[in-house]
GROMACS .gro file of C-alpha atoms in nm:
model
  397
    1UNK     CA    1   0.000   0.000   0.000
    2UNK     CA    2   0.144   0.335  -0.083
    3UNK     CA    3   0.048   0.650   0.052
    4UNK     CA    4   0.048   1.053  -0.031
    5UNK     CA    5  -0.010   1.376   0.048
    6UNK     CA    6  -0.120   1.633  -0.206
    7UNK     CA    7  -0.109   2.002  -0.199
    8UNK     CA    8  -0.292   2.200  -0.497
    9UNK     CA    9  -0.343   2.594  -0.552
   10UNK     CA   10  -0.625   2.612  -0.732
   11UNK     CA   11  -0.749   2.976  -0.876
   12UNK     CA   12  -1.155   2.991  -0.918
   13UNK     CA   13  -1.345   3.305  -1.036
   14UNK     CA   14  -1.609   3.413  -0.850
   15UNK     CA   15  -1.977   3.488  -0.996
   16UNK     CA   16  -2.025   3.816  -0.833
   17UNK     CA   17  -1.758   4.016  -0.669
   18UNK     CA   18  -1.756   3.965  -0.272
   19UNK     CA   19  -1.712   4.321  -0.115
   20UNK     CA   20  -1.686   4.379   0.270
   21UNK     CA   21  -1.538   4.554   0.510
   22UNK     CA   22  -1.258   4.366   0.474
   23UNK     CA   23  -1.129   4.392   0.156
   24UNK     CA   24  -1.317   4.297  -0.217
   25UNK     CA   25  -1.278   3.908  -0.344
   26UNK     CA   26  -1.331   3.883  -0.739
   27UNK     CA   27  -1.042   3.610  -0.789
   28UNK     CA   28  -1.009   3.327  -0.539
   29UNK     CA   29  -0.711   3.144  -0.456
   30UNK     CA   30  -0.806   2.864  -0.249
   31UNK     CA   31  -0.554   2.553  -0.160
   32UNK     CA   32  -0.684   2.140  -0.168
   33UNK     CA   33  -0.526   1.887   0.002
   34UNK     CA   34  -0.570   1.546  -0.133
   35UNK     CA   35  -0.517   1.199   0.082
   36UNK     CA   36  -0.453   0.945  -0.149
   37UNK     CA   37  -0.404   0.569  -0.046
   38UNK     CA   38  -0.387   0.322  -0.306
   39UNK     CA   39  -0.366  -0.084  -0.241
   40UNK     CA   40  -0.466  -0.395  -0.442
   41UNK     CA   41  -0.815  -0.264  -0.438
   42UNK     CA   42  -0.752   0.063  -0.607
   43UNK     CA   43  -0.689   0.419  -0.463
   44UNK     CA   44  -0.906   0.593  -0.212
   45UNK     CA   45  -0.887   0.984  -0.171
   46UNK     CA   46  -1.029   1.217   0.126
   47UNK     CA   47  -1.018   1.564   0.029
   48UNK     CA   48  -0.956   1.928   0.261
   49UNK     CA   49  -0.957   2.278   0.187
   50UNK     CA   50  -0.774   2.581   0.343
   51UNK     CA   51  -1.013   2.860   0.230
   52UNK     CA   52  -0.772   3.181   0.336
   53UNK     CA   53  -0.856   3.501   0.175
   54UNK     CA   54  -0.584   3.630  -0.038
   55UNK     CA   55  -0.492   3.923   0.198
   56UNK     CA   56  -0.496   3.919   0.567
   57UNK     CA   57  -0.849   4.116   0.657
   58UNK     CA   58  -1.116   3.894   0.767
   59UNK     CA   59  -0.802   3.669   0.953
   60UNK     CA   60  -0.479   3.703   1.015
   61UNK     CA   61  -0.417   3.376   0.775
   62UNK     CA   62  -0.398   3.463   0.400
   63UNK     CA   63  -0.323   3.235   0.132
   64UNK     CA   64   0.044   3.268   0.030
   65UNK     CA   65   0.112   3.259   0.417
   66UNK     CA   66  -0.110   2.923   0.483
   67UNK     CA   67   0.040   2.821   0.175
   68UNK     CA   68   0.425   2.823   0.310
   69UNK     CA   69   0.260   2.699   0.660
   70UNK     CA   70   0.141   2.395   0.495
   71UNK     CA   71   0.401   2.345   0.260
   72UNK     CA   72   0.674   2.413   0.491
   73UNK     CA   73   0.581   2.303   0.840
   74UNK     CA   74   0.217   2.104   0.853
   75UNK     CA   75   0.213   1.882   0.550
   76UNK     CA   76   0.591   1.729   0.621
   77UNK     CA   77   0.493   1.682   0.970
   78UNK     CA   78   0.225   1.447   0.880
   79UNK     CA   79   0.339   1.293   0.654
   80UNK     CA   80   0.652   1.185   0.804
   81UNK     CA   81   0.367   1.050   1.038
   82UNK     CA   82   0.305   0.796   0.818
   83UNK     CA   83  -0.021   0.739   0.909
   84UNK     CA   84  -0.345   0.934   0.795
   85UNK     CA   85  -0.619   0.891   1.028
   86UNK     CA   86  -0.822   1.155   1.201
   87UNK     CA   87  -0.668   1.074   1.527
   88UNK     CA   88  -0.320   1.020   1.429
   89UNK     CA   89  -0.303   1.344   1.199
   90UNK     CA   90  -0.484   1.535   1.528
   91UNK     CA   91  -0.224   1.417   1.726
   92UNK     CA   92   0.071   1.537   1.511
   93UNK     CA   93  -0.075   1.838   1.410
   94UNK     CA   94  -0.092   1.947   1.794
   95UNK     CA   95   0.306   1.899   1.804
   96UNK     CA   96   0.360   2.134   1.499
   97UNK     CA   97   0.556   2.442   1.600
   98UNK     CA   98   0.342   2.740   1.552
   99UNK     CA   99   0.049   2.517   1.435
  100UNK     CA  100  -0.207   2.649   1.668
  101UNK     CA  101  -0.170   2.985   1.526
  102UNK     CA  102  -0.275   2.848   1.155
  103UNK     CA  103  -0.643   2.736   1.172
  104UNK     CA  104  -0.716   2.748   0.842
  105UNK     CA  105  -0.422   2.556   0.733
  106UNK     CA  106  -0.471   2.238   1.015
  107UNK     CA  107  -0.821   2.233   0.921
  108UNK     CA  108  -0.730   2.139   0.562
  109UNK     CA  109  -0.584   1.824   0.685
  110UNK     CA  110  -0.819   1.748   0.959
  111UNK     CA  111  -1.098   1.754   0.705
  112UNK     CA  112  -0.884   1.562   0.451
  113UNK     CA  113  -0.860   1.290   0.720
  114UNK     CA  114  -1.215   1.287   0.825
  115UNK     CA  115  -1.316   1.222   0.468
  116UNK     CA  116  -1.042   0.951   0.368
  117UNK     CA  117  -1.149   0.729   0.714
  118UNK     CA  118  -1.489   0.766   0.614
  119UNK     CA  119  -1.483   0.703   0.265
  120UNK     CA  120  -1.230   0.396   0.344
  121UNK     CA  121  -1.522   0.246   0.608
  122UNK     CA  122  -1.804   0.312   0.368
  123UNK     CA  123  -1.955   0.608   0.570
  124UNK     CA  124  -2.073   0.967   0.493
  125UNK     CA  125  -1.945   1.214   0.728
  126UNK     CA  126  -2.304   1.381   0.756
  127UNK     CA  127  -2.424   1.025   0.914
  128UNK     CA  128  -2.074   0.976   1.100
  129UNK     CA  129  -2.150   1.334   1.265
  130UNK     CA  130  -2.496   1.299   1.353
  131UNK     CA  131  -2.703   1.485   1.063
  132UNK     CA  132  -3.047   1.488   1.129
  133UNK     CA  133  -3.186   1.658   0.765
  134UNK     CA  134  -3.091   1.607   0.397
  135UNK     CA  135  -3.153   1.901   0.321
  136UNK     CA  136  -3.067   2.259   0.468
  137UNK     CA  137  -3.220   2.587   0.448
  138UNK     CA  138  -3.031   2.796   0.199
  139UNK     CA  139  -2.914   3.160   0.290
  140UNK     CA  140  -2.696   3.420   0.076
  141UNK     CA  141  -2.489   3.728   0.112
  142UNK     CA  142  -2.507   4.064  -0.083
  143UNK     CA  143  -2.234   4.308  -0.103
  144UNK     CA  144  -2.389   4.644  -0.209
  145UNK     CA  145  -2.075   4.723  -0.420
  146UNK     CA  146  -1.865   4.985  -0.290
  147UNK     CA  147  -1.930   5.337  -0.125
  148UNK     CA  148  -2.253   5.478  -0.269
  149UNK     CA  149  -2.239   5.773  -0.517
  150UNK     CA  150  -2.198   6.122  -0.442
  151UNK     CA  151  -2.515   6.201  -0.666
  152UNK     CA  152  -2.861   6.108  -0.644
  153UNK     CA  153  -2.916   5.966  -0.959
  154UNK     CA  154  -2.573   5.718  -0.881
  155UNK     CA  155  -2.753   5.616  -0.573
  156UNK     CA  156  -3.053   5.591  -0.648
  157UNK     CA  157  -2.930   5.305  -0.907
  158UNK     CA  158  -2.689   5.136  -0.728
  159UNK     CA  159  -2.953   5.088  -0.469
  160UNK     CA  160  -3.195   5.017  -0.685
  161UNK     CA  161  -2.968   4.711  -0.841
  162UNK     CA  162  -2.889   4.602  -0.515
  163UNK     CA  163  -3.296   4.552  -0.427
  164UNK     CA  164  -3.344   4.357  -0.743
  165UNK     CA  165  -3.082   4.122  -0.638
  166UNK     CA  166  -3.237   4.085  -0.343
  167UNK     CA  167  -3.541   4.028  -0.485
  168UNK     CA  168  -3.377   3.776  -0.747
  169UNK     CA  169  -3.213   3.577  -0.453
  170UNK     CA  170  -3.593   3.563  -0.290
  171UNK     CA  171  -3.758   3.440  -0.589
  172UNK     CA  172  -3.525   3.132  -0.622
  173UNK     CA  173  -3.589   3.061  -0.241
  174UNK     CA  174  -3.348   3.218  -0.059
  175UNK     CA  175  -3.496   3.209   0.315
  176UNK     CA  176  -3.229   3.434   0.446
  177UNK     CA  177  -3.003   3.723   0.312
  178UNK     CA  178  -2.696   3.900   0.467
  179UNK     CA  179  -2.619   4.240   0.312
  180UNK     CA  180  -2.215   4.333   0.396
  181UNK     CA  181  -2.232   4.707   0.555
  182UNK     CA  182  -1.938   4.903   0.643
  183UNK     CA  183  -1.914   5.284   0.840
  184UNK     CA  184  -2.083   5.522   0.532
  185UNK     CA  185  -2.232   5.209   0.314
  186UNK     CA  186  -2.479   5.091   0.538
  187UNK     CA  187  -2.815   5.190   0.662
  188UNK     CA  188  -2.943   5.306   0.284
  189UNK     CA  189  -2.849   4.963   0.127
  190UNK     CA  190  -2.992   4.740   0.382
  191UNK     CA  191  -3.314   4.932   0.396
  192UNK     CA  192  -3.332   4.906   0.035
  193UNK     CA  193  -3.320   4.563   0.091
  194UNK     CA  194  -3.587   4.517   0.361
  195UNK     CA  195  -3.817   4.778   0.150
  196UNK     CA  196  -3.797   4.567  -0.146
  197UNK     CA  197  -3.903   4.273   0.014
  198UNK     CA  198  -4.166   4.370   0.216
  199UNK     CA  199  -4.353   4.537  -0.084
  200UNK     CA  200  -4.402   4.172  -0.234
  201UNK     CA  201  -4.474   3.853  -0.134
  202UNK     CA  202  -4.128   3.770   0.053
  203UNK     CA  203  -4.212   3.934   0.371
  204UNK     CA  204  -4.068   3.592   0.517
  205UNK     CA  205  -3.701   3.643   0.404
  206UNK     CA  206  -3.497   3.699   0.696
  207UNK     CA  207  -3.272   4.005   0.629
  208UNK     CA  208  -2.926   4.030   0.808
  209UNK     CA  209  -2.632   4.257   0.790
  210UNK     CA  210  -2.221   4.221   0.847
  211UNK     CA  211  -2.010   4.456   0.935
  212UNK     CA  212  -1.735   4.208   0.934
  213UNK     CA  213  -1.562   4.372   1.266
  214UNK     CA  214  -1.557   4.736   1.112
  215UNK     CA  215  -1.760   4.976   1.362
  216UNK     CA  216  -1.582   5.160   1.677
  217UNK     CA  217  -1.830   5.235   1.984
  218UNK     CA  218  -1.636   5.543   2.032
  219UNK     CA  219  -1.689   5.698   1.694
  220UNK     CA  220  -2.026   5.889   1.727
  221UNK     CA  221  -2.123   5.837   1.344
  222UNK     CA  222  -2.034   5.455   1.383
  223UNK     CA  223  -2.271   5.440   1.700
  224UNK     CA  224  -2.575   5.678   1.513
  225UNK     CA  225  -2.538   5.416   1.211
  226UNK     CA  226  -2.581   5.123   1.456
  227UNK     CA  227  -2.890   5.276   1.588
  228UNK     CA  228  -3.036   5.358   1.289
  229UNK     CA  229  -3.003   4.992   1.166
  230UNK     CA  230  -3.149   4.878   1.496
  231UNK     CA  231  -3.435   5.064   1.339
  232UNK     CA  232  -3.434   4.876   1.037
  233UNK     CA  233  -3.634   4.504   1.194
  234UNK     CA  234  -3.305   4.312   1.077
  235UNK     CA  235  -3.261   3.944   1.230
  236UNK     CA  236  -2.923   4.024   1.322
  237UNK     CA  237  -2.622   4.266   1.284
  238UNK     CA  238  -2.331   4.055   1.273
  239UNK     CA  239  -1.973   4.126   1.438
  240UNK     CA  240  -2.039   4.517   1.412
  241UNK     CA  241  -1.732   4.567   1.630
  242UNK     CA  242  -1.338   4.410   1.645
  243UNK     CA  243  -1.315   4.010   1.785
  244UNK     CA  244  -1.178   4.088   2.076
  245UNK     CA  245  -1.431   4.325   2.175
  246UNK     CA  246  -1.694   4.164   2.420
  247UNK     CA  247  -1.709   4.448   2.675
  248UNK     CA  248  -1.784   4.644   2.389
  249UNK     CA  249  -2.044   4.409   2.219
  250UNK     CA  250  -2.204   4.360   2.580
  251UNK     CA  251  -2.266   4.734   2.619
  252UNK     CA  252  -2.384   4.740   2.221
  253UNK     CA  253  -2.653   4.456   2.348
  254UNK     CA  254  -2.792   4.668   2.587
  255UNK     CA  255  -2.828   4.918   2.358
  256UNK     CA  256  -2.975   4.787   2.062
  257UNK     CA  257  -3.309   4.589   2.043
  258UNK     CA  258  -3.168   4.367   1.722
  259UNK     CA  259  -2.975   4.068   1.815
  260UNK     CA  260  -2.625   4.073   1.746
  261UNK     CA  261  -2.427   3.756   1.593
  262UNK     CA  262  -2.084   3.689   1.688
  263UNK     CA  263  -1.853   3.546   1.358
  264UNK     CA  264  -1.451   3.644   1.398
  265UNK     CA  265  -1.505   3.663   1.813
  266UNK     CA  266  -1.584   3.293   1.758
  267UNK     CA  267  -1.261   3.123   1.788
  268UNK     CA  268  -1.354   2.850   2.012
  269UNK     CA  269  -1.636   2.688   2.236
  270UNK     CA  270  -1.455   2.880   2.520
  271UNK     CA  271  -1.495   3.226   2.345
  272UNK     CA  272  -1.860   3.125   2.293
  273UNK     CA  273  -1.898   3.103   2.609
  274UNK     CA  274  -1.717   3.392   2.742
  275UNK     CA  275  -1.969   3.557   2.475
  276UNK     CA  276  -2.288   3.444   2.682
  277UNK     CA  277  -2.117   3.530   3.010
  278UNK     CA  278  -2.090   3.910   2.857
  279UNK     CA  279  -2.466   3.909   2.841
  280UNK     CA  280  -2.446   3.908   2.472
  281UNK     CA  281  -2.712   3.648   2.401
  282UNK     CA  282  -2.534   3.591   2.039
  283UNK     CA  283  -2.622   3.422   1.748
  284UNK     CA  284  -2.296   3.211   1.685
  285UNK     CA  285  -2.117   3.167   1.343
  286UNK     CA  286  -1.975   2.845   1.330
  287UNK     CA  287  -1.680   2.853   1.057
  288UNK     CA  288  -1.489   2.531   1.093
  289UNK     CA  289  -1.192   2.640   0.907
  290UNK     CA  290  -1.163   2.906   1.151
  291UNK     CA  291  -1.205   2.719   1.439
  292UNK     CA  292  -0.950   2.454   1.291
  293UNK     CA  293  -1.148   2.182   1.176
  294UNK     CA  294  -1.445   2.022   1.126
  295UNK     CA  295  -1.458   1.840   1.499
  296UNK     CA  296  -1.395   2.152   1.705
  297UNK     CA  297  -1.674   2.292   1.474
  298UNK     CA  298  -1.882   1.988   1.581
  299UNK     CA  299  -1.795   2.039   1.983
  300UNK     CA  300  -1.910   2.420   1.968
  301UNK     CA  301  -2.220   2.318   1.775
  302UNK     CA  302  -2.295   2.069   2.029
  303UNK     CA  303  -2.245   2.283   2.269
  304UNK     CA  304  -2.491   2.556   2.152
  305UNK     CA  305  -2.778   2.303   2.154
  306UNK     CA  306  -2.682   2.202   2.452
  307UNK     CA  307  -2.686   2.548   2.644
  308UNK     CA  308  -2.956   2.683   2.389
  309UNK     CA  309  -2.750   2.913   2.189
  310UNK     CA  310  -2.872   2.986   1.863
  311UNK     CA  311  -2.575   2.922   1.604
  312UNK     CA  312  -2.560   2.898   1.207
  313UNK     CA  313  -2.300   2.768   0.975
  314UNK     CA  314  -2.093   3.068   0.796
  315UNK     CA  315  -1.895   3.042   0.449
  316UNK     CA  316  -1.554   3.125   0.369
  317UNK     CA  317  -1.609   3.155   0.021
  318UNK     CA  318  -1.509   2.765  -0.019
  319UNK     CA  319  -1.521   2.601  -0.326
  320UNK     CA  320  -1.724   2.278  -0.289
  321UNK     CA  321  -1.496   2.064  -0.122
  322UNK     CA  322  -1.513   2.319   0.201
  323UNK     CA  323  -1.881   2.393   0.110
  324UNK     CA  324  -1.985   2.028   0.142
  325UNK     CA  325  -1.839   2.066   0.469
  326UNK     CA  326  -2.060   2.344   0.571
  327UNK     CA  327  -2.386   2.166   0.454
  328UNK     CA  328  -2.258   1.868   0.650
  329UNK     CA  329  -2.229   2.059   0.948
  330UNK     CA  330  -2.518   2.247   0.907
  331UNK     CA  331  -2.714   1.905   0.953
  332UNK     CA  332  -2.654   1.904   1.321
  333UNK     CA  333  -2.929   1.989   1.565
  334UNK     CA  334  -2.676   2.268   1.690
  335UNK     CA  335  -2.754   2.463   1.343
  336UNK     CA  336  -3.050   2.608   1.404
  337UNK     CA  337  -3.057   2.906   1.250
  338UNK     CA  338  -3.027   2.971   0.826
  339UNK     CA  339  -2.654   3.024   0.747
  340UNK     CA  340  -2.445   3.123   0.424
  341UNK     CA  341  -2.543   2.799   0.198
  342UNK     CA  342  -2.652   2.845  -0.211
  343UNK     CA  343  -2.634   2.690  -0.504
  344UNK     CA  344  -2.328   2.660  -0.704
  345UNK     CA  345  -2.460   2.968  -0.882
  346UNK     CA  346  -2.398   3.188  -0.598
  347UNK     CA  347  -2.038   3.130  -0.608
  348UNK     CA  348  -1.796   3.067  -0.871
  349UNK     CA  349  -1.769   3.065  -1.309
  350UNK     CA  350  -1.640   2.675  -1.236
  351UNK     CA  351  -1.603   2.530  -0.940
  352UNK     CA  352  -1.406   2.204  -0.877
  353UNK     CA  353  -1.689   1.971  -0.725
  354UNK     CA  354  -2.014   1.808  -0.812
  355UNK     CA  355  -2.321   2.072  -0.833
  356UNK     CA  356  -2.551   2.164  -0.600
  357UNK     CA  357  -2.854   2.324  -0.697
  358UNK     CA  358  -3.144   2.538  -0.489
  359UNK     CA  359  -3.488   2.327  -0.385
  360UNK     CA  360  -3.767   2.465  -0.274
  361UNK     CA  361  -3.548   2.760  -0.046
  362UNK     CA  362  -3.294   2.444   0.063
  363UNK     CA  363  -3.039   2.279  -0.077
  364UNK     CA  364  -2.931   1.894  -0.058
  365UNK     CA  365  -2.680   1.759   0.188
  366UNK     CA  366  -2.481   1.518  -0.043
  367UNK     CA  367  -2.467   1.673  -0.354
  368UNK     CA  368  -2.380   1.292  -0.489
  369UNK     CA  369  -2.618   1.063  -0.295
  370UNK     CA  370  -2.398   0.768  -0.325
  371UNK     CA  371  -2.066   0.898  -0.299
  372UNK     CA  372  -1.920   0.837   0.070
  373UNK     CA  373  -1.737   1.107   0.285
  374UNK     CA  374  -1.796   1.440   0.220
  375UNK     CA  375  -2.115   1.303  -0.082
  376UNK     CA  376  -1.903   1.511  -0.343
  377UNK     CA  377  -1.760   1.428  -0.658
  378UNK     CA  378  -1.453   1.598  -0.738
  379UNK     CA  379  -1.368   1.677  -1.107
  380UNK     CA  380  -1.013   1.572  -1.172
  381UNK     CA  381  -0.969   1.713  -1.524
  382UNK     CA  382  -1.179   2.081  -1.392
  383UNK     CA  383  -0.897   2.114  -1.065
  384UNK     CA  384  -0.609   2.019  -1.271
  385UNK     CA  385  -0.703   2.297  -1.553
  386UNK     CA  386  -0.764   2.522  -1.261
  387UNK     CA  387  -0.453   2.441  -1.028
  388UNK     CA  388  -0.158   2.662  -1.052
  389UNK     CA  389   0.111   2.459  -0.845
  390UNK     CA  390   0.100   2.135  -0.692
  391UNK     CA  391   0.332   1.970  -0.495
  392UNK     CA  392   0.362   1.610  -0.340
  393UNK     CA  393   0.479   1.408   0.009
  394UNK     CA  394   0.519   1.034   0.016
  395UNK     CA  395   0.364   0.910   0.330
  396UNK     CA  396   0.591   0.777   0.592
  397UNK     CA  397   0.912   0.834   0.393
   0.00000   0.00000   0.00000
C-alpha cells in the first residue's frame, strides 16, 4: 500500500464580486489537500480545503502565508507520520511548531482525514456526525458594491440594483439574506433591501447585515449608524465591532433591540462562552476552518444546543470541497438558524466539485447521494485545468 499527500493551488473566479469591510474578493485562490491511499483494491482519496482570503483582513491567515505553513511546516509533519487517520493526523498536528496559530491551514488536513477514514469504512461524514436533515435551508450574502455615489441619480441606481438582487435571490428561495455594511455604506443599502421585500410577497425572508468587525463604539457616526439599523427590523447585525471586543459588544446589546451575531469573536467553544457570560445572548457563526477543523466545529455546535444558543454555519467563500463541509455541518441539531449555503450559482464561473442546486429555499446535503465522505464528486480534469502549483509528500518516507 502506498500513501500521499497532495497540496494544490487552485485559482476559481467568483460569480459576483464579494465586497466587505474587509477587503473585495473577485479572484479566489483557495488551496486542496488530497489523501490518497492506493492498495490492491484501487486508490481511495479524502479531500480538505484551506479557504484563506488572499490578503490578511477577515483573519490574520492569508493564502500565500497558509500556503508556506502547509508546505513548509504542517504537510511534512504528517506525513513523516506515516499514518493518515483523524486521530493520528490530530495528534501530530498538535506537536507542529506554531500550528495552533494556523487554523485554516490544520483544518485542511483534519478535514482531509475525516473524509479519507470515512470514505475507506463506507460512511458519509453527515451520518458519522450525527445529521439529522438532507436538506438545509439555503441563505446568501449581498455586497452592495462599494461606497454609494456622491449624486442622487448614482444612488438611487446602485440601490436600486442592489434591491433587485435581493429580490432575485428571494424568488429562487433564498430564506435568508446578509447584506455586507461598512461605516458610510450601510443603513441606505440594507433598507433598500428590507423595503424591497416587504412590498411583495417575501415578507418571510430573513434580512441580516455584516459589518465584518468594522464599527468603533467610540466613533459617534459609527454608533448613530448602529442605531439607525437597529431601526431597520433586521434578524441580526453581525460582528459590528473588532473580535476581541466583548465588553464592547455587551454594552452594544444593551443598547440595541436587534440581536447581534458573533462570527470572527468565535474562535472557540470557550470564546462562545465567554460571549454568553458578557450578556451578549449571540447568534454564533460556526466557521470550521476558523475554528481549525471540522470536529472543534462539531464540539461548539454541540455545545450551543446544549446550552440553547442559537448558532448557524458561515462560508468562507469555499469552493465545494469546504462547502460540502458546511452543509454537513449544518445538519446538526446545533444549526438552528439559516446560514451562508446556495447553489453553485452563488459562487464561482467553475467550481471544482459536483453541483448543487437550490430546492424549494434548501439545498441537498450530499450533492452525490452515493458517494461516501464528504457526498461530493470531485472533477479531476476541472482542478487540474484550474490548479496553478502542486506539490507532493510520500507518506511515511
Amino acid at each position: 500500500m502506498s500513501s500521499e499527500i497532495i497540496l494544490r493551488r487552485a485559482e476559481l473566479q467568483l460569480a459576483r464580486v464579494h465586497r466587505a469591510a474587509h477587503g473585495t474578493v473577485a479572484a479566489r485562490p483557495t488551496l486542496i489537500v488530497e489523501f490518497r491511499v492506493e492498495d490492491a483494491d484501487g486508490a481511495v482519496s479524502g479531500w480538505g480545503e484551506c479557504p484563506a482570503l488572499p490578503e490578511p483582513g477577515y483573519s490574520p491567515e492569508y493564502t500565500d502565508g497558509a500556503q508556506a505553513m502547509l508546505a513548509e511546516r504542517i504537510i511534512p509533519a504528517v506525513a513523516s507520520g506515516g499514518v493518515l487517520d483523524p486521530g493520528s493526523v490530530t495528534a501530530t498536528l498538535s506537536a507542529v511548531p506554531d500550528a495552533d496559530q494556523h487554523p485554516m491551514a490544520r483544518s485542511a488536513l483534519a478535514l482531509a482525514a475525516d473524509d479519507l477514514a470515512a470514505r475507506q469504512s463506507g460512511d458519509t461524514l453527515a451520518s458519522r456526525w450525527g445529521a439529522t436533515v438532507d436538506l438545509v435551508p439555503a441563505g446568501a450574502a449581498l455586497s452592495p458594491g462599494g461606497p454609494l455615489p456622491d449624486d442622487d441619480g448614482g444612488r438611487k441606481a446602485r440601490l436600486a440594483a442592489l434591491a433587485a438582487e435581493a429580490i432575485e435571490l428571494a424568488n429562487a428561495g433564498y430564506r435568508r439574506l446578509k447584506v455586507k455594511v461598512s461605516p458610510g455604506d450601510d443603513v441606505d443599502p440594507a433598507r433598500a433591501v428590507i423595503e424591497a421585500l416587504r412590498s411583495g410577497p417575501h415578507r418571510a425572508v430573513e434580512v441580516a447585515v455584516d459589518a465584518n468587525a468594522s464599527y468603533r463604539l467610540d466613533d459617534p457616526a459609527h454608533a448613530d449608524a448602529l442605531r439607525r439599523l437597529d431601526r431597520l427590523g433586521l434578524t441580526w447585525i453581525e460582528q459590528p465591532l473588532a473580535a476581541e471586543d466583548l465588553d464592547g459588544h455587551a454594552r452594544l446589546a444593551e443598547l440595541l433591540t436587534t440581536r447581534l451575531c458573533l462570527d470572527e469573536s468565535i474562535t472557540s467553544v470557550g470564546a462562545a462562552e465567554a460571549a454568553v457570560h458578557a450578556a451578549i445572548d449571540p447568534i454564533v457563526c460556526v466557521k470550521w476552518a476558523r475554528l481549525g477543523g471540522p470536529t472543534e466545529a462539531r464540539r461548539l455546535l454541540a455545545w450551543c444546543h446544549a446550552n440553547g444558543v442559537d448558532a448557524y454555519v458561515g462560508g468562507m467563500l469555499s469552493s465545494g470541497i469546504g462547502r460540502a463541509c458546511d452543509r454537513a455541518l449544518a445538519a446538526l441539531p446545533g444549526a438552528n438558524r439559516t446560514g451562508d449555503l446556495g447553489a453553485d450559482s452563488q459562487y464561482f464561473h467553475e467550481d471544482i466539485a459536483s453541483a448543487v442546486f437550490l430546492s424549494a429555499g434548501a439545498v441537498p446535503v450530499m450533492s452525490e447521494p452515493n458517494e461516501r465522505g464528504l457526498g461530493i464528486l470531485v472533477d479531476r480534469e476541472r482542478l487540474t485545468r484550474l490548479t496553478t502549483s502542486i506539490q507532493h509528500w510520500a507518506v511515511g518516507t
